[in-house]
Amino acid sequence: MTLSLSKDTIQVIKEQDVVFLKNRVKETAVKIKMGLVNQTRLLTACSELVRNMMRYANGGVCIIEVVSSGRNNGVRLTFSDKGPGIPDIEAAMRDGFSTGKSLGLGLPGTKRLVNEFEIKSKVGEGTVIVILKWANG
Amino acid sequence: MSIQVDLYDRLALNLEADLVQMVNKTSAKGVLIDISAVSIVDSFMGRIIGNIASMSKILDAETVVVGMQPAVAITLIELGLPLKGVHTALDMEKGMRLLKSMIDETEEDADEDQTADDLITE
C-alpha cells in the first residue's frame, strides 16, 4: 500500500515557476535521501513534463507528494493541465513521435526514467500525468 | 565556454545563437563547452548541444563537451538521447587536447589535398 505523507501544489505558468518547481522537487528528493542518480532521473523527467505543459497547454499545476510503501519512500509528481489534450496517447508514447518540433523523446524517455508512469488525457479538456520515483529503485 | 547555471529554455536558445555567431566572428576552429556545473540535461538541452555542434561543424569548427556528471550521462542514455556529432572529454584539459588533435588533423588533411591538387595540375 502506498501512503501519501505530504502534499505540495505548485502553479506553473511562467518560466520562473519552472525554476521554482525544480528546486522544490530537488529539495523533496534530498529530504527522503534519494541518491544522486535517481534525483537526476526524477528532475530530468520533471523537466520534460513541465516543458510539455508549458508548450502545449500554456502551463498548469504540479503536485509534489512524498509517498511511502513499506520501508521505501518516494516522490510522486502529478502534472495536470487544461490544454488541448493528446488525441493518440499510444502514438505519443512511441519514440520519435512529436507534433511539435522536438525529438519526440519527452514522453517515452520520461517513462524510462521513473518507476511508475500514468497518463490520462481527454481532447479539449486536458492532460494528467503522474510519475513516481522511489528513493531506492 | 563554461556553463555555470542550470539553463532555462530561453537562456539556452540565446546561448546557441550567441555561440554560433562568435564562431563566425572569431573564425574559431574549436568550441569547448564545460557542463560540469549542469545537474540535468533533458531532451531540449540535449538538442541545443547537438545543434551547436552541427552548426559549428558547418562553420568548420569542432565541438567538444567536457565535464559531464556521471548521473547526467546515465540519464541521457536512459532518456534515449544520442548526442550525435558531439565529441566529449572527461575534463577541460583533455578536451583542449582532443580539440587540438582534431584541428591539427584537419589541417594536415588540407595540406595533403593541396599536394594532391598540385600533382594533378602538374
mmCIF file of C-alpha atoms in Angstrom:
data_model
loop_
_atom_site.group_PDB
_atom_site.id
_atom_site.type_symbol
_atom_site.label_atom_id
_atom_site.label_comp_id
_atom_site.label_asym_id
_atom_site.label_seq_id
_atom_site.Cartn_x
_atom_site.Cartn_y
_atom_site.Cartn_z
ATOM 1 C CA MET A 1 0.000 0.000 0.000
ATOM 2 C CA THR A 2 1.230 3.465 -0.857
ATOM 3 C CA LEU A 3 0.689 6.246 1.651
ATOM 4 C CA SER A 4 0.950 9.912 0.885
ATOM 5 C CA LEU A 5 2.933 11.767 3.572
ATOM 6 C CA SER A 6 2.996 15.322 2.308
ATOM 7 C CA LYS A 7 1.431 17.291 -0.473
ATOM 8 C CA ASP A 8 2.533 20.492 -2.137
ATOM 9 C CA THR A 9 0.751 22.202 -5.022
ATOM 10 C CA ILE A 10 2.644 24.493 -7.354
ATOM 11 C CA GLN A 11 1.218 26.579 -10.189
ATOM 12 C CA VAL A 12 3.406 26.663 -13.275
ATOM 13 C CA ILE A 13 2.639 29.477 -15.675
ATOM 14 C CA LYS A 14 5.879 31.442 -16.200
ATOM 15 C CA GLU A 15 9.431 30.267 -16.838
ATOM 16 C CA GLN A 16 10.417 31.390 -13.335
ATOM 17 C CA ASP A 17 7.821 28.973 -11.938
ATOM 18 C CA VAL A 18 9.689 26.144 -13.666
ATOM 19 C CA VAL A 19 12.900 27.009 -11.826
ATOM 20 C CA PHE A 20 10.974 27.190 -8.538
ATOM 21 C CA LEU A 21 9.266 23.855 -9.196
ATOM 22 C CA LYS A 22 12.545 22.109 -9.999
ATOM 23 C CA ASN A 23 14.089 23.438 -6.791
ATOM 24 C CA ARG A 24 11.148 22.163 -4.750
ATOM 25 C CA VAL A 25 11.311 18.726 -6.388
ATOM 26 C CA LYS A 26 15.034 18.574 -5.685
ATOM 27 C CA GLU A 27 14.531 19.586 -2.035
ATOM 28 C CA THR A 28 11.882 16.916 -1.630
ATOM 29 C CA ALA A 29 14.123 14.253 -3.179
ATOM 30 C CA VAL A 30 17.032 15.237 -0.940
ATOM 31 C CA LYS A 31 14.756 15.154 2.105
ATOM 32 C CA ILE A 32 13.877 11.490 1.571
ATOM 33 C CA LYS A 33 17.576 10.686 0.938
ATOM 34 C CA MET A 34 17.178 9.822 -2.730
ATOM 35 C CA GLY A 35 20.534 9.012 -4.367
ATOM 36 C CA LEU A 36 22.083 11.431 -6.829
ATOM 37 C CA VAL A 37 21.435 9.319 -9.928
ATOM 38 C CA ASN A 38 17.761 8.868 -9.058
ATOM 39 C CA GLN A 39 17.483 12.562 -8.245
ATOM 40 C CA THR A 40 18.849 13.358 -11.685
ATOM 41 C CA ARG A 41 16.407 10.932 -13.323
ATOM 42 C CA LEU A 42 13.464 12.424 -11.438
ATOM 43 C CA LEU A 43 14.470 16.015 -12.179
ATOM 44 C CA THR A 44 15.021 15.284 -15.851
ATOM 45 C CA ALA A 45 11.604 13.611 -16.039
ATOM 46 C CA CYS A 46 10.063 16.606 -14.279
ATOM 47 C CA SER A 47 11.813 18.948 -16.690
ATOM 48 C CA GLU A 48 10.439 17.092 -19.715
ATOM 49 C CA LEU A 49 6.861 17.047 -18.429
ATOM 50 C CA VAL A 50 6.802 20.640 -17.284
ATOM 51 C CA ARG A 51 8.144 21.714 -20.675
ATOM 52 C CA ASN A 52 5.326 19.830 -22.416
ATOM 53 C CA MET A 53 2.848 21.533 -20.119
ATOM 54 C CA MET A 54 4.271 24.969 -20.940
ATOM 55 C CA ARG A 55 4.500 24.361 -24.664
ATOM 56 C CA TYR A 56 1.212 22.656 -25.393
ATOM 57 C CA ALA A 57 -1.069 23.896 -22.611
ATOM 58 C CA ASN A 58 0.369 27.286 -21.530
ATOM 59 C CA GLY A 59 1.147 25.899 -18.108
ATOM 60 C CA GLY A 60 -0.718 24.011 -15.423
ATOM 61 C CA VAL A 61 -0.361 22.664 -11.920
ATOM 62 C CA CYS A 62 2.153 20.278 -10.380
ATOM 63 C CA ILE A 63 1.542 18.414 -7.126
ATOM 64 C CA ILE A 64 4.623 17.171 -5.278
ATOM 65 C CA GLU A 65 3.988 14.321 -2.836
ATOM 66 C CA VAL A 66 6.191 12.256 -0.603
ATOM 67 C CA VAL A 67 4.851 8.711 -0.634
ATOM 68 C CA SER A 68 5.733 5.708 1.457
ATOM 69 C CA SER A 69 5.318 1.998 0.892
ATOM 70 C CA GLY A 70 6.759 -0.357 3.465
ATOM 71 C CA ARG A 71 10.296 0.852 4.064
ATOM 72 C CA ASN A 72 10.656 2.653 0.797
ATOM 73 C CA ASN A 73 9.950 6.336 0.307
ATOM 74 C CA GLY A 74 9.418 8.045 -2.991
ATOM 75 C CA VAL A 75 8.387 11.233 -4.728
ATOM 76 C CA ARG A 76 5.188 11.372 -6.736
ATOM 77 C CA LEU A 77 4.594 14.219 -9.165
ATOM 78 C CA THR A 78 1.194 14.938 -10.704
ATOM 79 C CA PHE A 79 1.142 17.288 -13.673
ATOM 80 C CA SER A 80 -2.268 18.474 -14.745
ATOM 81 C CA ASP A 81 -3.166 20.989 -17.406
ATOM 82 C CA LYS A 82 -6.239 22.247 -19.211
ATOM 83 C CA GLY A 83 -4.604 22.148 -22.614
ATOM 84 C CA PRO A 84 -5.785 20.645 -25.891
ATOM 85 C CA GLY A 85 -5.202 17.063 -24.732
ATOM 86 C CA ILE A 86 -3.457 14.231 -26.575
ATOM 87 C CA PRO A 87 -5.614 12.599 -29.286
ATOM 88 C CA ASP A 88 -3.491 9.462 -29.660
ATOM 89 C CA ILE A 89 -1.642 8.554 -26.463
ATOM 90 C CA GLU A 90 -0.254 5.359 -27.961
ATOM 91 C CA ALA A 91 1.446 7.336 -30.726
ATOM 92 C CA ALA A 92 2.680 9.968 -28.270
ATOM 93 C CA MET A 93 4.348 7.223 -26.224
ATOM 94 C CA ARG A 94 6.348 5.969 -29.208
ATOM 95 C CA ASP A 95 9.978 7.062 -29.537
ATOM 96 C CA GLY A 96 10.446 9.718 -32.169
ATOM 97 C CA PHE A 97 6.840 10.859 -32.352
ATOM 98 C CA SER A 98 6.263 14.588 -31.985
ATOM 99 C CA THR A 99 3.625 17.059 -33.085
ATOM 100 C CA GLY A 100 5.920 19.914 -32.064
ATOM 101 C CA LYS A 101 9.416 20.421 -33.355
ATOM 102 C CA SER A 102 11.125 18.286 -30.737
ATOM 103 C CA LEU A 103 12.933 14.959 -30.892
ATOM 104 C CA GLY A 104 9.862 13.101 -29.644
ATOM 105 C CA LEU A 105 11.708 11.659 -26.665
ATOM 106 C CA GLY A 106 9.830 13.513 -23.931
ATOM 107 C CA LEU A 107 7.087 11.058 -23.006
ATOM 108 C CA PRO A 108 8.690 7.673 -23.774
ATOM 109 C CA GLY A 109 12.029 8.882 -22.372
ATOM 110 C CA THR A 110 10.368 10.116 -19.205
ATOM 111 C CA LYS A 111 8.673 6.761 -18.719
ATOM 112 C CA ARG A 112 12.059 5.035 -18.843
ATOM 113 C CA LEU A 113 13.429 7.327 -16.123
ATOM 114 C CA VAL A 114 10.780 6.713 -13.465
ATOM 115 C CA ASN A 115 9.270 3.710 -11.653
ATOM 116 C CA GLU A 116 5.637 4.451 -12.334
ATOM 117 C CA PHE A 117 4.113 6.443 -15.148
ATOM 118 C CA GLU A 118 0.453 7.070 -15.768
ATOM 119 C CA ILE A 119 -1.119 9.266 -18.392
ATOM 120 C CA LYS A 120 -4.706 10.331 -18.873
ATOM 121 C CA SER A 121 -5.822 12.762 -21.499
ATOM 122 C CA LYS A 122 -9.062 13.980 -22.990
ATOM 123 C CA VAL A 123 -9.133 16.047 -26.147
ATOM 124 C CA GLY A 124 -10.371 19.539 -25.381
ATOM 125 C CA GLU A 125 -10.176 19.029 -21.622
ATOM 126 C CA GLY A 126 -6.575 18.482 -20.705
ATOM 127 C CA THR A 127 -3.928 16.013 -19.649
ATOM 128 C CA VAL A 128 -2.895 14.489 -16.329
ATOM 129 C CA ILE A 129 0.432 12.699 -15.975
ATOM 130 C CA VAL A 130 1.512 11.022 -12.739
ATOM 131 C CA ILE A 131 5.065 9.826 -12.204
ATOM 132 C CA LEU A 132 6.630 8.138 -9.188
ATOM 133 C CA LYS A 133 10.284 7.616 -8.355
ATOM 134 C CA TRP A 134 11.334 5.543 -5.353
ATOM 135 C CA ALA A 135 14.357 6.672 -3.353
ATOM 136 C CA ASN A 136 15.864 3.197 -3.804
ATOM 137 C CA GLY A 137 14.864 1.684 -7.080
ATOM 138 C CA MET B 1 32.944 28.368 -22.546
ATOM 139 C CA SER B 2 31.728 27.182 -19.190
ATOM 140 C CA ILE B 3 28.059 26.859 -18.267
ATOM 141 C CA GLN B 4 27.727 27.650 -14.579
ATOM 142 C CA VAL B 5 23.967 27.520 -14.031
ATOM 143 C CA ASP B 6 21.130 25.232 -14.917
ATOM 144 C CA LEU B 7 19.822 26.829 -18.067
ATOM 145 C CA TYR B 8 16.210 27.504 -18.659
ATOM 146 C CA ASP B 9 14.963 27.407 -22.203
ATOM 147 C CA ARG B 10 15.265 30.984 -23.380
ATOM 148 C CA LEU B 11 18.772 31.254 -21.975
ATOM 149 C CA ALA B 12 19.797 28.098 -23.813
ATOM 150 C CA LEU B 13 18.442 29.385 -27.115
ATOM 151 C CA ASN B 14 20.296 32.700 -26.659
ATOM 152 C CA LEU B 15 23.441 30.776 -25.883
ATOM 153 C CA GLU B 16 23.082 28.747 -29.067
ATOM 154 C CA ALA B 17 22.704 31.863 -31.236
ATOM 155 C CA ASP B 18 25.490 33.812 -29.495
ATOM 156 C CA LEU B 19 27.909 30.932 -29.652
ATOM 157 C CA VAL B 20 27.429 30.275 -33.350
ATOM 158 C CA GLN B 21 27.842 33.980 -34.069
ATOM 159 C CA MET B 22 31.058 34.035 -32.049
ATOM 160 C CA VAL B 23 32.417 31.092 -34.012
ATOM 161 C CA ASN B 24 31.809 33.064 -37.170
ATOM 162 C CA LYS B 25 33.201 36.367 -35.849
ATOM 163 C CA THR B 26 36.394 34.939 -34.405
ATOM 164 C CA SER B 27 36.750 32.248 -37.098
ATOM 165 C CA ALA B 28 37.265 29.782 -34.258
ATOM 166 C CA LYS B 29 38.357 26.253 -35.106
ATOM 167 C CA GLY B 30 37.044 24.709 -31.932
ATOM 168 C CA VAL B 31 34.260 25.074 -29.373
ATOM 169 C CA LEU B 32 34.713 23.718 -25.871
ATOM 170 C CA ILE B 33 31.643 23.548 -23.630
ATOM 171 C CA ASP B 34 32.092 22.775 -19.954
ATOM 172 C CA ILE B 35 28.888 21.397 -18.423
ATOM 173 C CA SER B 36 30.365 20.219 -15.106
ATOM 174 C CA ALA B 37 28.072 22.611 -13.209
ATOM 175 C CA VAL B 38 24.937 21.461 -15.046
ATOM 176 C CA SER B 39 22.941 19.000 -12.962
ATOM 177 C CA ILE B 40 20.353 17.960 -15.540
ATOM 178 C CA VAL B 41 20.333 17.680 -19.320
ATOM 179 C CA ASP B 42 16.879 16.937 -20.725
ATOM 180 C CA SER B 43 15.910 16.373 -24.349
ATOM 181 C CA PHE B 44 15.671 20.109 -25.016
ATOM 182 C CA MET B 45 19.135 20.884 -23.633
ATOM 183 C CA GLY B 46 20.490 17.838 -25.430
ATOM 184 C CA ARG B 47 19.090 19.122 -28.685
ATOM 185 C CA ILE B 48 20.649 22.562 -28.102
ATOM 186 C CA ILE B 49 24.049 20.942 -27.550
ATOM 187 C CA GLY B 50 23.575 18.847 -30.690
ATOM 188 C CA ASN B 51 22.541 21.946 -32.650
ATOM 189 C CA ILE B 52 25.599 23.889 -31.505
ATOM 190 C CA ALA B 53 27.802 21.024 -32.657
ATOM 191 C CA SER B 54 26.136 20.729 -36.089
ATOM 192 C CA MET B 55 26.109 24.481 -36.690
ATOM 193 C CA SER B 56 29.746 24.851 -35.656
ATOM 194 C CA LYS B 57 30.620 21.942 -37.908
ATOM 195 C CA ILE B 58 29.127 23.752 -40.898
ATOM 196 C CA LEU B 59 31.252 26.768 -39.947
ATOM 197 C CA ASP B 60 34.272 24.441 -39.857
ATOM 198 C CA ALA B 61 34.681 24.260 -36.069
ATOM 199 C CA GLU B 62 34.709 21.127 -33.917
ATOM 200 C CA THR B 63 32.724 20.946 -30.663
ATOM 201 C CA VAL B 64 33.845 19.137 -27.529
ATOM 202 C CA VAL B 65 31.641 18.844 -24.449
ATOM 203 C CA VAL B 66 33.534 18.299 -21.204
ATOM 204 C CA GLY B 67 32.816 17.633 -17.553
ATOM 205 C CA MET B 68 29.532 15.758 -17.855
ATOM 206 C CA GLN B 69 28.468 14.383 -14.477
ATOM 207 C CA PRO B 70 28.060 10.583 -14.341
ATOM 208 C CA ALA B 71 24.407 10.887 -13.276
ATOM 209 C CA VAL B 72 23.745 13.109 -16.276
ATOM 210 C CA ALA B 73 25.351 10.568 -18.617
ATOM 211 C CA ILE B 74 23.214 7.748 -17.175
ATOM 212 C CA THR B 75 20.047 9.813 -17.547
ATOM 213 C CA LEU B 76 20.864 10.861 -21.114
ATOM 214 C CA ILE B 77 21.232 7.263 -22.232
ATOM 215 C CA GLU B 78 18.042 6.120 -20.492
ATOM 216 C CA LEU B 79 16.180 9.046 -21.966
ATOM 217 C CA GLY B 80 17.401 7.838 -25.367
ATOM 218 C CA LEU B 81 19.319 10.936 -26.416
ATOM 219 C CA PRO B 82 22.147 10.032 -28.777
ATOM 220 C CA LEU B 83 24.071 13.383 -28.879
ATOM 221 C CA LYS B 84 25.262 12.630 -32.395
ATOM 222 C CA GLY B 85 28.250 14.538 -33.748
ATOM 223 C CA VAL B 86 29.235 15.803 -30.314
ATOM 224 C CA HIS B 87 32.717 14.921 -29.105
ATOM 225 C CA THR B 88 33.172 14.543 -25.367
ATOM 226 C CA ALA B 89 36.114 14.519 -22.973
ATOM 227 C CA LEU B 90 36.414 13.995 -19.239
ATOM 228 C CA ASP B 91 37.738 17.427 -18.296
ATOM 229 C CA MET B 92 38.779 20.777 -19.720
ATOM 230 C CA GLU B 93 42.420 19.804 -20.213
ATOM 231 C CA LYS B 94 41.629 16.552 -22.041
ATOM 232 C CA GLY B 95 39.027 18.425 -24.073
ATOM 233 C CA MET B 96 41.558 21.005 -25.201
ATOM 234 C CA ARG B 97 43.989 18.260 -26.174
ATOM 235 C CA LEU B 98 41.271 16.496 -28.169
ATOM 236 C CA LEU B 99 40.349 19.743 -29.932
ATOM 237 C CA LYS B 100 43.980 20.447 -30.775
ATOM 238 C CA SER B 101 44.498 16.992 -32.227
ATOM 239 C CA MET B 102 41.306 17.264 -34.296
ATOM 240 C CA ILE B 103 42.244 20.691 -35.641
ATOM 241 C CA ASP B 104 45.792 19.576 -36.488
ATOM 242 C CA GLU B 105 44.403 16.551 -38.282
ATOM 243 C CA THR B 106 42.043 18.580 -40.465
ATOM 244 C CA GLU B 107 44.878 20.955 -41.330
ATOM 245 C CA GLU B 108 47.098 18.038 -42.314
ATOM 246 C CA ASP B 109 44.301 16.706 -44.483
ATOM 247 C CA ALA B 110 44.014 20.096 -46.118
ATOM 248 C CA ASP B 111 47.762 20.071 -46.819
ATOM 249 C CA GLU B 112 47.525 16.626 -48.346
ATOM 250 C CA ASP B 113 44.654 17.713 -50.554
ATOM 251 C CA GLN B 114 46.753 20.658 -51.588
ATOM 252 C CA THR B 115 49.664 18.479 -52.714
ATOM 253 C CA ALA B 116 47.326 16.130 -54.497
ATOM 254 C CA ASP B 117 45.842 19.049 -56.397
ATOM 255 C CA ASP B 118 49.310 20.302 -57.223
ATOM 256 C CA LEU B 119 50.266 16.917 -58.644
ATOM 257 C CA ILE B 120 47.219 16.854 -60.846
ATOM 258 C CA THR B 121 47.879 20.307 -62.241
ATOM 259 C CA GLU B 122 51.480 19.362 -62.908
#
